[in-house]
Each structure stands twice: as C-alpha cells, then as structure tokens.
DNA sequence: AGCACGCCGACT
DNA sequence: GTCGGCGTGCTC
C-alpha cells in the first residue's frame, strides 16, 4: 500500500495555505512521522515542508502526485501536539499554517533549497563529444580542473563552486549542459551542527591493555596517549589529549592508522553558560502565605490534573520561590515545566536562580543567543536532556512531550503578545497547550492584567477561569516603600524649570551622601523627543513615518524609533537657515547629562535599548551597579522589572505621565503597572525604601492608587471605565490595519472593508444559530487613521471590531480581507488582522 | 512566493 | 512581423 503524506510547504501565501499530498518513498517509511520536516518538489522548485498528516489515500489524482524528496531530521522537530497547535493558531490568529509552524521552531530549522553539483558517470556524458571514445581527452585543462575538484568531494554546493571558479561560470554551465556535471537541489539548514573531534577505542579494552603493554619502546608518546584514552574510557576530545599530554594530532592519528582508536566528529551542544559557575541553591522555607498558595497548586499537580491559577503577589512577595518549588515537584513526577518571563526580565539574576536550583536541566532561551546556541538549547529540550525551559514569549513552544506546568511571570506584560504574524498571545497558547497535557498554568503578577483578574473574579469564560491566589506580604518582611507624588506644575510655578523637582534633587543628594543607591526611570530613550527651529517652527520629522525624530547625542544624529532612519543633526534650520535650533522634551541621554551637571562626580549607569544591544551588555551594566561601581541606575522600563539590589533605597520616576495620554484604552492600566513595578525596586531588603513620582497629573487615579500600592481600588475604578466605554474585559477586540503607499486608495479600501464587515455580520450565516446571536453583539468602529498615520513610507488606516460572545471574528475578518484583496489585486495593499490586540498602533 | 503561460506595444 | 511587458493562475 502506498503511504501518502500531507505536507504544508514553506510558501506563506493564500493559495498555498493548505496541505499538499506526496507519496512517501519506501526508504522513508518507518522514519517519517507527523511532524517530520521534509524537502519536497513543488512546481519547478524544491521547498521545505512539514508533514501534518499521513494516510493511505489521496484525493489528488495519482498522476499528479510526486514523491517526498528528502527527510531532513532523524527526530521530527514537531510533535503531533504542536502540529495540532499550529492548526488552532492559524484559525485563532488568522495566519498561514506555515507561519504558525515556523514560529514554533528555532530559525536554524528554516532550511532553503541549495544547488549541489556532482560529476556524472562517464558513460552518460552526452553531446557531440561522446560519439568518440576519447571524450575525456577533449576536455580543456580548465574543465579537467573543475571536474577533478568536484570529484574529490563527491558533491559541491553551487555557491562554493562559483566562489572558487567565479570567472569560469560559463564553463560550469557548459559542463552542465553537456551532462558531464549534474545538478540536484536539496534543503540546507541555516546552522551547522557543532561538532568536536573525539577519540574512542576501536578495540575491546582488554585487547588495548595488551597492546599498551607490548608497545614498541620507540613510540613512547603513542603509548601514553593510548593509556590516557583507555583510562578515561573513551570518547575523549582530541583537544584535551593534545593539551593534557602535550602531543600533536599526528601522534594520535598514528594510533588511528594502526586501527587501535577511531577519530570521529561528535555532535555537541553549544552551551552559552559553559564558562559560568552557578551557586547551587536549596529551597527556602516558605512564608505562611506562600505555603498556602503552594499547597493549593501542588494539590492539583499531584493529581496530574489541569488547572489555572492567577497569583496576585505584591512586588517582593517571593513568587519566584513558589514557582521554583512547584517546578521541583513536576520534575520529580518525570514531567516538564516551562517558565515564561518577559524578555527584559530574563536577567542574569533570573537565569542564575534557575541554573542554581536545577543546574543542567534548565534550557534558557532568549533573543541574545546566537541562532546556533538557540538551536542547541531547543534540541536539549526536544531530545529530553532538559526538563525546564525558561525563556521569553516563544519559549511557550518548547517541544516537551509531557508538560506538567507552565508558569507565566509578570503575566500582564504586553510583550507576551507577538506583534508580527502570527499575532499570538503566549497566555492563550499556554492555556491551550496545558489542556492538551493536563498541565497546570500559573499566571503571576503584582499587577495582573484586567483580563485575567476579571476572568478569575467573574468566571464568565468557560475556557479560562483561573483560581485567584493572593500574597499580601513581602517574603523578607520588609515594608512597601512610601510613595511621594510631586506635582510638576507646582514646581514650574515656583520657578523650578529643571527636570528634577526639589524633593527628588534633595533625595538623590541624600543617597549620594549615605552611599546608598538610586534607580531612576524615564520611559523614553534618546536625548530629546523632538527638534524644533525657534525661528520658523520647523520640526525634524522622519521622511518615512509621520513621527518626529529623536536627537541622539552620542552619535550627534536624529533617529526614528519606529523605522530606524538616522540622519546627522542639523546645525542650522534646513527650512529657514536660522541657527536657533532647540531640543525639546527629555530622554534618558539628556537626563544623564543633566545628572552630571547637577551632581558632579555622580557615577551613572544608563540602561536602555541604545546601551544594551551588544551581547552581554545588559549583564555588564547590572553587575557594575550591583558591585556599587555606580550610584545611580538610569533607564527606560527595563529597569522596572525584577531587579533586586539590597542597597537601592530610592526610586525616582521622572515623568509618570509619559504613557498616560497615548491613544490606548490601556494607558491607565499601563501607567499603574509601571509605577507599581518600579516602586517595588526600592527597599526590598533591610533598608527602608522611598519612591518619588513626578507627574503633571497628580490627581489621576492610576497615579494615586499606585502611590498607595492599592491594586484593588485601581481595578475597581478601571473596570468601571472599561464597562462604560465598552472595552475589554467586557468585550473583545480585533484591530484591522490597512496600509498602502497611496492614501486615496487606502481610504477607499478601508471604508469598503468596514462596510463589508457590517454587511456580512448582519447576514449571520457564518455565525451559526440565530439564538446564539441574540446574546452576542458585534460593532465595527472606523475606519480612522492609525495613531502612527504613516510608517515606513506607507499610510495606515484602521478599523476596530468589538464583540461579545465566542464568535469566530478572526475568520470573518480574514474572509472579508480575502474578498477585498481579490477585488483590488494590488500586491501593495496589506491588511493585518490583530485579534485581542495589546497595543492599538 | 516564484515561475510559466499568455495576450498587447516598440523594435530588428 | 518578433521581443518582451507584467496580469493571472498553479504548485501535490
């Protein structure tokens, strides 16, 4: 019986977003599984694809069927569970199946077809020459040279060949045409597996021992080497022998030539942490509150039942220790755990804690790893060498086979939502995966998102109703710091035009004297927010985006934080030639400058995307601060998360309102969260902490409740607003963004789309039964220009769908987008669908 | 996404 | 008369 494989090919387009059937060749049967990665012929090309199903029959006429060309991995990179997950994702987030599949794997596994050249059998050489027996003698010297080069290696990648014989490309072409050289295509991975040359015994040990005894006295070095290998028991890295015994490779090779030992390339894992020692830690004794939380969760874990928990624990309440002990239990059950943290919280401190507790069983996945390192961490999981994965968003796809626990720390963070397709939320994926595995999900935060908190409180949603667990006290018994709100309007009135209020200025001075440390938060990088000519009012704007440029002092340049555009800072106004160019607004660079002026000799560590792009720079800056080589840590929101330094007793927020006026219904929530998080950095140990918050909106409820550390009051008030305005968690949202270079066309399209959604929604047939609809509502808002109306040279319009109930709005939105794209047929038109958006840009 | 097939303008 | 423009449609 022929076996048929259903394959999703690596072409992210509408026409190819379905399985294609292929015959499974005899040689692959028994190896090929659902989840295998394969190379397939597709039209005139060779592509990578994933097997999502196997069956005995095909709908496709047998004549059209082609066979799979190659199997790319011995162990399938995807499990059946992950293949199913990709189907769920593509439906929920309106993305192509291949995009969902690809997002689960390290980039190293995105192979592309390469051309390989080999020399044909002499008999099959064609062309006029072959009429004669003496074909070979008719080859030119150059041709001979190329042929023998290829023959030596059996097969050579075309790219390498053209690099070596660049000028003779026409000769290679002619040899191919004459059938002397043959070309084939095969999928090549982006990353080479790392290998180490390793030596092992090639004969049984007792034989080797005899050989050592009877070794000719002349070859003393060889005898030493062989003894060393026998003593170690084999699989010794060649490098090690060379350094330990001080011999050269030729000595070892001589032993190999005699057939005593074998030299092989062994595949190894790159370990990004191999040069680091982690101090082992043992579980701490839990506080009563922690213990209660732990008990509720562990009960469920012990029964191997699924369940969801939302831990609301104030900053410093020791949630991490609870996580660690839960993970411990899951490992003991021979199951595995995923720990998700926001990228910026994946600090060396956090990694150290996990490595210290679980050692080599931890795989760490974050964006700073090279693609090779990333791939190896992933393989440790896939091959069962790791039981714990800690990482940012995409670690939710860690290929564990027997998941027991998924933890999502700082659950409210918007970085858990991916902004590119597939626009998934790690929380949704976590819940879906946990259901498949009967695993427990723990969401933890000092400031849970309103969605999660509401779900726990109202139990309105049958997919997700976490049990709420609260921790009110800090693990070390310290008090939450006192928060002082400074009204910057008052400061200005009283003649203080500096960015530092008098109390903040005083407090920093005080810490400098006491040799305690300060953390300063300013959620805006760069130097100044905009550059304006005071004579004519000219403002420097990005030529590609409708956004003003930010001045960066170090490079004396103007940069766009959205598209990366950079240009030299002007000395005179490009519009009117005036010299009165002024920099307005404040960024971290400017604060740094100002600090140096106001506090001579102050040692400042600045941490923002501009100072942390280099590998390891994040860690270096934090170490510098921890080792008290700096008095003050200044940064954007990356200083607000998870840092724990005992000598920090002052936290200052330069401008609490920076996010408050964004056109985002979550602005208040985000402000509250940021203030609460950063306030939690102060006074975590024995020294009491103080927080100073500067703002132009001292009466805003998010600022006031944050200053009292009062999450519940904030939530109560914010929920009221959301209900009145009709925003989540009282409904769901989908944001549809249209973009095109031509504004007029774009507006027309956006209007068409909105109308079509309204029409189709009223038709109901896609919604299912009528009675269900009566409890549901759907509303379409817009179209309007996006908050950033032009980005990377493309105009942007958006509309928003609001609805209640479990309607499949992703499908509706996608369906309409397809209709529209069919009718317009303009490749430049992009329609992006974001279900449950986190940021309304 | 590529790549081929197919129907209308400026050239040997 | 042809070479080639990119619109349209297919890829197991």
PDB file of C-alpha atoms in Angstrom, chain A residues 614-821:
ATOM      1  CA  UNK A 614      25.531  44.278  22.430  1.00  0.00           C
ATOM      2  CA  UNK A 615      25.622  40.732  23.679  1.00  0.00           C
ATOM      3  CA  UNK A 616      26.195  40.632  27.427  1.00  0.00           C
ATOM      4  CA  UNK A 617      25.982  44.404  27.817  1.00  0.00           C
ATOM      5  CA  UNK A 618      22.820  44.126  29.886  1.00  0.00           C
ATOM      6  CA  UNK A 619      24.581  41.864  32.333  1.00  0.00           C
ATOM      7  CA  UNK A 620      27.678  44.031  32.428  1.00  0.00           C
ATOM      8  CA  UNK A 621      25.737  47.179  33.279  1.00  0.00           C
ATOM      9  CA  UNK A 622      23.784  45.452  36.024  1.00  0.00           C
ATOM     10  CA  UNK A 623      26.914  43.932  37.530  1.00  0.00           C
ATOM     11  CA  UNK A 624      28.511  47.337  37.566  1.00  0.00           C
ATOM     12  CA  UNK A 625      25.561  48.665  39.521  1.00  0.00           C
ATOM     13  CA  UNK A 626      25.363  45.683  41.849  1.00  0.00           C
ATOM     14  CA  UNK A 627      29.064  45.916  42.665  1.00  0.00           C
ATOM     15  CA  UNK A 628      28.388  49.511  43.698  1.00  0.00           C
ATOM     16  CA  UNK A 629      30.597  50.920  40.986  1.00  0.00           C
ATOM     17  CA  UNK A 630      27.717  53.278  40.264  1.00  0.00           C
ATOM     18  CA  UNK A 631      25.480  55.417  42.425  1.00  0.00           C
ATOM     19  CA  UNK A 632      22.519  55.601  40.128  1.00  0.00           C
ATOM     20  CA  UNK A 633      20.860  53.359  37.597  1.00  0.00           C
ATOM     21  CA  UNK A 634      19.006  55.320  34.953  1.00  0.00           C
ATOM     22  CA  UNK A 635      16.865  53.607  32.396  1.00  0.00           C
ATOM     23  CA  UNK A 636      13.698  53.031  30.468  1.00  0.00           C
ATOM     24  CA  UNK A 637      11.157  50.441  31.572  1.00  0.00           C
ATOM     25  CA  UNK A 638      13.821  47.758  31.536  1.00  0.00           C
ATOM     26  CA  UNK A 639      14.916  48.959  34.981  1.00  0.00           C
ATOM     27  CA  UNK A 640      11.420  48.447  36.346  1.00  0.00           C
ATOM     28  CA  UNK A 641      11.380  44.659  36.113  1.00  0.00           C
ATOM     29  CA  UNK A 642      12.601  42.059  38.505  1.00  0.00           C
ATOM     30  CA  UNK A 643      15.796  43.759  39.646  1.00  0.00           C
ATOM     31  CA  UNK A 644      16.694  43.162  43.230  1.00  0.00           C
ATOM     32  CA  UNK A 645      19.539  45.178  44.744  1.00  0.00           C
ATOM     33  CA  UNK A 646      19.696  45.476  48.544  1.00  0.00           C
ATOM     34  CA  UNK A 647      21.204  48.968  48.625  1.00  0.00           C
ATOM     35  CA  UNK A 648      18.595  50.642  46.458  1.00  0.00           C
ATOM     36  CA  UNK A 649      16.595  52.872  48.766  1.00  0.00           C
ATOM     37  CA  UNK A 650      15.374  55.498  46.327  1.00  0.00           C
ATOM     38  CA  UNK A 651      13.353  55.145  43.175  1.00  0.00           C
ATOM     39  CA  UNK A 652      12.572  58.218  41.124  1.00  0.00           C
ATOM     40  CA  UNK A 653      10.142  58.452  38.257  1.00  0.00           C
ATOM     41  CA  UNK A 654      10.931  61.480  36.115  1.00  0.00           C
ATOM     42  CA  UNK A 655       7.638  61.607  34.251  1.00  0.00           C
ATOM     43  CA  UNK A 656       4.878  59.291  35.351  1.00  0.00           C
ATOM     44  CA  UNK A 657       2.519  60.525  32.670  1.00  0.00           C
ATOM     45  CA  UNK A 658       4.599  59.657  29.643  1.00  0.00           C
ATOM     46  CA  UNK A 659       2.204  56.847  28.686  1.00  0.00           C
ATOM     47  CA  UNK A 660      -0.985  58.357  30.074  1.00  0.00           C
ATOM     48  CA  UNK A 661      -2.006  60.310  27.027  1.00  0.00           C
ATOM     49  CA  UNK A 662      -1.362  57.689  24.388  1.00  0.00           C
ATOM     50  CA  UNK A 663      -4.450  56.825  22.339  1.00  0.00           C
ATOM     51  CA  UNK A 664      -4.784  53.489  24.070  1.00  0.00           C
ATOM     52  CA  UNK A 665      -7.581  52.338  26.349  1.00  0.00           C
ATOM     53  CA  UNK A 666      -4.952  50.532  28.426  1.00  0.00           C
ATOM     54  CA  UNK A 667      -2.970  53.742  29.098  1.00  0.00           C
ATOM     55  CA  UNK A 668      -4.127  53.991  32.707  1.00  0.00           C
ATOM     56  CA  UNK A 669      -3.503  50.317  33.334  1.00  0.00           C
ATOM     57  CA  UNK A 670      -0.006  50.526  31.859  1.00  0.00           C
ATOM     58  CA  UNK A 671       0.826  53.592  33.919  1.00  0.00           C
ATOM     59  CA  UNK A 672      -0.383  51.913  37.095  1.00  0.00           C
ATOM     60  CA  UNK A 673       1.609  48.782  36.313  1.00  0.00           C
ATOM     61  CA  UNK A 674       4.818  50.614  35.527  1.00  0.00           C
ATOM     62  CA  UNK A 675       4.648  52.771  38.644  1.00  0.00           C
ATOM     63  CA  UNK A 676       3.884  49.791  40.861  1.00  0.00           C
ATOM     64  CA  UNK A 677       6.667  47.707  39.338  1.00  0.00           C
ATOM     65  CA  UNK A 678       9.314  50.364  39.621  1.00  0.00           C
ATOM     66  CA  UNK A 679       8.250  51.334  43.130  1.00  0.00           C
ATOM     67  CA  UNK A 680       8.841  47.701  44.053  1.00  0.00           C
ATOM     68  CA  UNK A 681      12.557  48.067  43.306  1.00  0.00           C
ATOM     69  CA  UNK A 682      13.108  50.153  46.428  1.00  0.00           C
ATOM     70  CA  UNK A 683      13.751  48.922  49.943  1.00  0.00           C
ATOM     71  CA  UNK A 684      13.424  45.232  49.231  1.00  0.00           C
ATOM     72  CA  UNK A 685      15.829  44.215  51.979  1.00  0.00           C
ATOM     73  CA  UNK A 686      16.658  45.763  55.336  1.00  0.00           C
ATOM     74  CA  UNK A 687      16.940  49.395  54.402  1.00  0.00           C
ATOM     75  CA  UNK A 688      13.576  51.152  54.009  1.00  0.00           C
ATOM     76  CA  UNK A 689      12.728  52.474  50.560  1.00  0.00           C
ATOM     77  CA  UNK A 690      11.391  55.744  49.245  1.00  0.00           C
ATOM     78  CA  UNK A 691       9.733  56.446  45.919  1.00  0.00           C
ATOM     79  CA  UNK A 692       9.333  59.861  44.305  1.00  0.00           C
ATOM     80  CA  UNK A 693       6.968  60.148  41.371  1.00  0.00           C
ATOM     81  CA  UNK A 694       6.976  63.330  39.290  1.00  0.00           C
ATOM     82  CA  UNK A 695       3.848  63.982  37.274  1.00  0.00           C
ATOM     83  CA  UNK A 696       1.687  66.607  35.640  1.00  0.00           C
ATOM     84  CA  UNK A 697      -1.414  64.532  36.526  1.00  0.00           C
ATOM     85  CA  UNK A 698      -1.167  64.059  40.294  1.00  0.00           C
ATOM     86  CA  UNK A 699      -4.915  63.585  40.553  1.00  0.00           C
ATOM     87  CA  UNK A 700      -5.125  60.749  38.037  1.00  0.00           C
ATOM     88  CA  UNK A 701      -6.449  57.577  39.646  1.00  0.00           C
ATOM     89  CA  UNK A 702      -3.696  55.392  38.205  1.00  0.00           C
ATOM     90  CA  UNK A 703      -1.062  57.577  39.850  1.00  0.00           C
ATOM     91  CA  UNK A 704      -2.927  57.878  43.147  1.00  0.00           C
ATOM     92  CA  UNK A 705      -3.699  54.182  43.549  1.00  0.00           C
ATOM     93  CA  UNK A 706      -0.158  53.242  42.539  1.00  0.00           C
ATOM     94  CA  UNK A 707       1.173  55.557  45.227  1.00  0.00           C
ATOM     95  CA  UNK A 708      -0.899  53.667  47.826  1.00  0.00           C
ATOM     96  CA  UNK A 709       0.091  50.286  46.367  1.00  0.00           C
ATOM     97  CA  UNK A 710      -3.622  49.727  46.039  1.00  0.00           C
ATOM     98  CA  UNK A 711      -4.252  47.337  43.185  1.00  0.00           C
ATOM     99  CA  UNK A 712      -7.827  46.527  44.118  1.00  0.00           C
ATOM    100  CA  UNK A 713      -9.026  50.117  44.164  1.00  0.00           C
ATOM    101  CA  UNK A 714      -7.361  50.736  40.860  1.00  0.00           C
ATOM    102  CA  UNK A 715      -9.006  47.712  39.294  1.00  0.00           C
ATOM    103  CA  UNK A 716     -12.408  48.672  40.618  1.00  0.00           C
ATOM    104  CA  UNK A 717     -12.170  52.126  39.093  1.00  0.00           C
ATOM    105  CA  UNK A 718     -10.613  50.989  35.850  1.00  0.00           C
ATOM    106  CA  UNK A 719     -13.215  48.256  35.348  1.00  0.00           C
ATOM    107  CA  UNK A 720     -15.932  50.886  35.698  1.00  0.00           C
ATOM    108  CA  UNK A 721     -14.363  52.897  32.896  1.00  0.00           C
ATOM    109  CA  UNK A 722     -13.968  49.872  30.685  1.00  0.00           C
ATOM    110  CA  UNK A 723     -17.565  48.874  31.154  1.00  0.00           C
ATOM    111  CA  UNK A 724     -18.889  52.326  30.314  1.00  0.00           C
ATOM    112  CA  UNK A 725     -16.667  52.726  27.260  1.00  0.00           C
ATOM    113  CA  UNK A 726     -17.175  49.158  26.097  1.00  0.00           C
ATOM    114  CA  UNK A 727     -13.625  47.832  26.221  1.00  0.00           C
ATOM    115  CA  UNK A 728     -12.071  44.563  27.339  1.00  0.00           C
ATOM    116  CA  UNK A 729     -12.633  42.661  29.529  1.00  0.00           C
ATOM    117  CA  UNK A 730     -16.300  43.467  28.801  1.00  0.00           C
ATOM    118  CA  UNK A 731     -15.902  42.698  25.119  1.00  0.00           C
ATOM    119  CA  UNK A 732     -13.260  41.503  22.755  1.00  0.00           C
ATOM    120  CA  UNK A 733     -11.432  43.496  20.106  1.00  0.00           C
ATOM    121  CA  UNK A 734      -9.948  42.877  16.718  1.00  0.00           C
ATOM    122  CA  UNK A 735      -7.858  45.595  15.141  1.00  0.00           C
ATOM    123  CA  UNK A 736      -7.685  45.621  11.362  1.00  0.00           C
ATOM    124  CA  UNK A 737      -4.874  47.742   9.926  1.00  0.00           C
ATOM    125  CA  UNK A 738      -4.675  48.664   6.248  1.00  0.00           C
ATOM    126  CA  UNK A 739      -1.553  50.080   4.715  1.00  0.00           C
ATOM    127  CA  UNK A 740      -0.643  51.329   1.273  1.00  0.00           C
ATOM    128  CA  UNK A 741       1.608  53.919  -0.312  1.00  0.00           C
ATOM    129  CA  UNK A 742      -1.336  55.683  -1.891  1.00  0.00           C
ATOM    130  CA  UNK A 743      -3.522  57.487   0.594  1.00  0.00           C
ATOM    131  CA  UNK A 744      -6.677  57.931  -1.505  1.00  0.00           C
ATOM    132  CA  UNK A 745      -6.804  54.288  -2.481  1.00  0.00           C
ATOM    133  CA  UNK A 746      -6.200  53.273   1.107  1.00  0.00           C
ATOM    134  CA  UNK A 747      -9.098  55.321   2.441  1.00  0.00           C
ATOM    135  CA  UNK A 748     -11.431  53.828  -0.130  1.00  0.00           C
ATOM    136  CA  UNK A 749     -10.338  50.310   0.745  1.00  0.00           C
ATOM    137  CA  UNK A 750     -10.666  50.853   4.474  1.00  0.00           C
ATOM    138  CA  UNK A 751     -14.176  52.188   4.006  1.00  0.00           C
ATOM    139  CA  UNK A 752     -15.109  49.273   1.784  1.00  0.00           C
ATOM    140  CA  UNK A 753     -13.802  46.831   4.327  1.00  0.00           C
ATOM    141  CA  UNK A 754     -15.719  48.348   7.207  1.00  0.00           C
ATOM    142  CA  UNK A 755     -18.910  48.289   5.175  1.00  0.00           C
ATOM    143  CA  UNK A 756     -18.355  44.692   4.131  1.00  0.00           C
ATOM    144  CA  UNK A 757     -17.817  43.571   7.718  1.00  0.00           C
ATOM    145  CA  UNK A 758     -21.037  45.267   8.756  1.00  0.00           C
ATOM    146  CA  UNK A 759     -22.961  43.657   5.891  1.00  0.00           C
ATOM    147  CA  UNK A 760     -21.611  40.194   6.484  1.00  0.00           C
ATOM    148  CA  UNK A 761     -22.027  40.354  10.232  1.00  0.00           C
ATOM    149  CA  UNK A 762     -25.703  41.098   9.753  1.00  0.00           C
ATOM    150  CA  UNK A 763     -26.133  38.130   7.433  1.00  0.00           C
ATOM    151  CA  UNK A 764     -25.462  35.706  10.274  1.00  0.00           C
ATOM    152  CA  UNK A 765     -24.909  32.604   8.211  1.00  0.00           C
ATOM    153  CA  UNK A 766     -21.309  32.348   9.326  1.00  0.00           C
ATOM    154  CA  UNK A 767     -22.304  32.780  12.936  1.00  0.00           C
ATOM    155  CA  UNK A 768     -24.241  29.591  13.330  1.00  0.00           C
ATOM    156  CA  UNK A 769     -27.563  29.503  15.074  1.00  0.00           C
ATOM    157  CA  UNK A 770     -29.771  32.518  15.482  1.00  0.00           C
ATOM    158  CA  UNK A 771     -30.473  32.040  19.158  1.00  0.00           C
ATOM    159  CA  UNK A 772     -26.764  32.236  19.946  1.00  0.00           C
ATOM    160  CA  UNK A 773     -26.547  35.548  18.240  1.00  0.00           C
ATOM    161  CA  UNK A 774     -29.161  37.083  20.462  1.00  0.00           C
ATOM    162  CA  UNK A 775     -26.688  37.047  23.342  1.00  0.00           C
ATOM    163  CA  UNK A 776     -23.906  38.414  21.279  1.00  0.00           C
ATOM    164  CA  UNK A 777     -23.188  41.735  19.754  1.00  0.00           C
ATOM    165  CA  UNK A 778     -20.811  42.957  17.119  1.00  0.00           C
ATOM    166  CA  UNK A 779     -19.851  46.513  16.387  1.00  0.00           C
ATOM    167  CA  UNK A 780     -17.488  47.949  13.799  1.00  0.00           C
ATOM    168  CA  UNK A 781     -15.720  51.242  14.515  1.00  0.00           C
ATOM    169  CA  UNK A 782     -13.877  53.346  11.978  1.00  0.00           C
ATOM    170  CA  UNK A 783     -12.101  53.477   9.666  1.00  0.00           C
ATOM    171  CA  UNK A 784      -9.755  56.125  11.027  1.00  0.00           C
ATOM    172  CA  UNK A 785      -6.107  56.975  10.514  1.00  0.00           C
ATOM    173  CA  UNK A 786      -3.836  54.876  12.756  1.00  0.00           C
ATOM    174  CA  UNK A 787      -2.108  56.521  15.741  1.00  0.00           C
ATOM    175  CA  UNK A 788       1.033  56.478  13.606  1.00  0.00           C
ATOM    176  CA  UNK A 789      -0.598  57.554  10.344  1.00  0.00           C
ATOM    177  CA  UNK A 790       2.417  56.834   8.183  1.00  0.00           C
ATOM    178  CA  UNK A 791       5.070  54.237   8.880  1.00  0.00           C
ATOM    179  CA  UNK A 792       7.986  53.235   6.654  1.00  0.00           C
ATOM    180  CA  UNK A 793       6.532  55.214   3.774  1.00  0.00           C
ATOM    181  CA  UNK A 794       3.140  53.604   3.950  1.00  0.00           C
ATOM    182  CA  UNK A 795      -0.081  55.270   5.034  1.00  0.00           C
ATOM    183  CA  UNK A 796      -2.052  53.416   7.675  1.00  0.00           C
ATOM    184  CA  UNK A 797      -5.751  53.270   8.416  1.00  0.00           C
ATOM    185  CA  UNK A 798      -7.508  51.035  10.849  1.00  0.00           C
ATOM    186  CA  UNK A 799     -10.875  49.843  11.970  1.00  0.00           C
ATOM    187  CA  UNK A 800     -11.853  48.068  15.112  1.00  0.00           C
ATOM    188  CA  UNK A 801     -14.327  45.259  15.651  1.00  0.00           C
ATOM    189  CA  UNK A 802     -15.818  44.938  19.104  1.00  0.00           C
ATOM    190  CA  UNK A 803     -17.863  41.935  20.060  1.00  0.00           C
ATOM    191  CA  UNK A 804     -19.142  39.780  22.865  1.00  0.00           C
ATOM    192  CA  UNK A 805     -19.582  36.027  22.933  1.00  0.00           C
ATOM    193  CA  UNK A 806     -17.463  33.399  21.245  1.00  0.00           C
ATOM    194  CA  UNK A 807     -17.998  34.368  17.625  1.00  0.00           C
ATOM    195  CA  UNK A 808     -15.235  33.485  15.228  1.00  0.00           C
ATOM    196  CA  UNK A 809     -14.403  37.050  14.318  1.00  0.00           C
ATOM    197  CA  UNK A 810     -10.887  36.168  13.141  1.00  0.00           C
ATOM    198  CA  UNK A 811     -12.448  34.075  10.411  1.00  0.00           C
ATOM    199  CA  UNK A 812     -14.905  36.783   9.427  1.00  0.00           C
ATOM    200  CA  UNK A 813     -12.192  39.430   9.315  1.00  0.00           C
ATOM    201  CA  UNK A 814      -9.944  37.209   7.253  1.00  0.00           C
ATOM    202  CA  UNK A 815     -12.731  36.204   4.909  1.00  0.00           C
ATOM    203  CA  UNK A 816     -13.552  39.823   4.152  1.00  0.00           C
ATOM    204  CA  UNK A 817      -9.870  40.683   3.752  1.00  0.00           C
ATOM    205  CA  UNK A 818      -9.558  37.933   1.153  1.00  0.00           C
ATOM    206  CA  UNK A 819     -12.575  39.154  -0.780  1.00  0.00           C
ATOM    207  CA  UNK A 820     -11.195  42.645  -0.798  1.00  0.00           C
ATOM    208  CA  UNK A 821      -7.736  41.586  -1.859  1.00  0.00           C
TER     209      UNK A 821
END
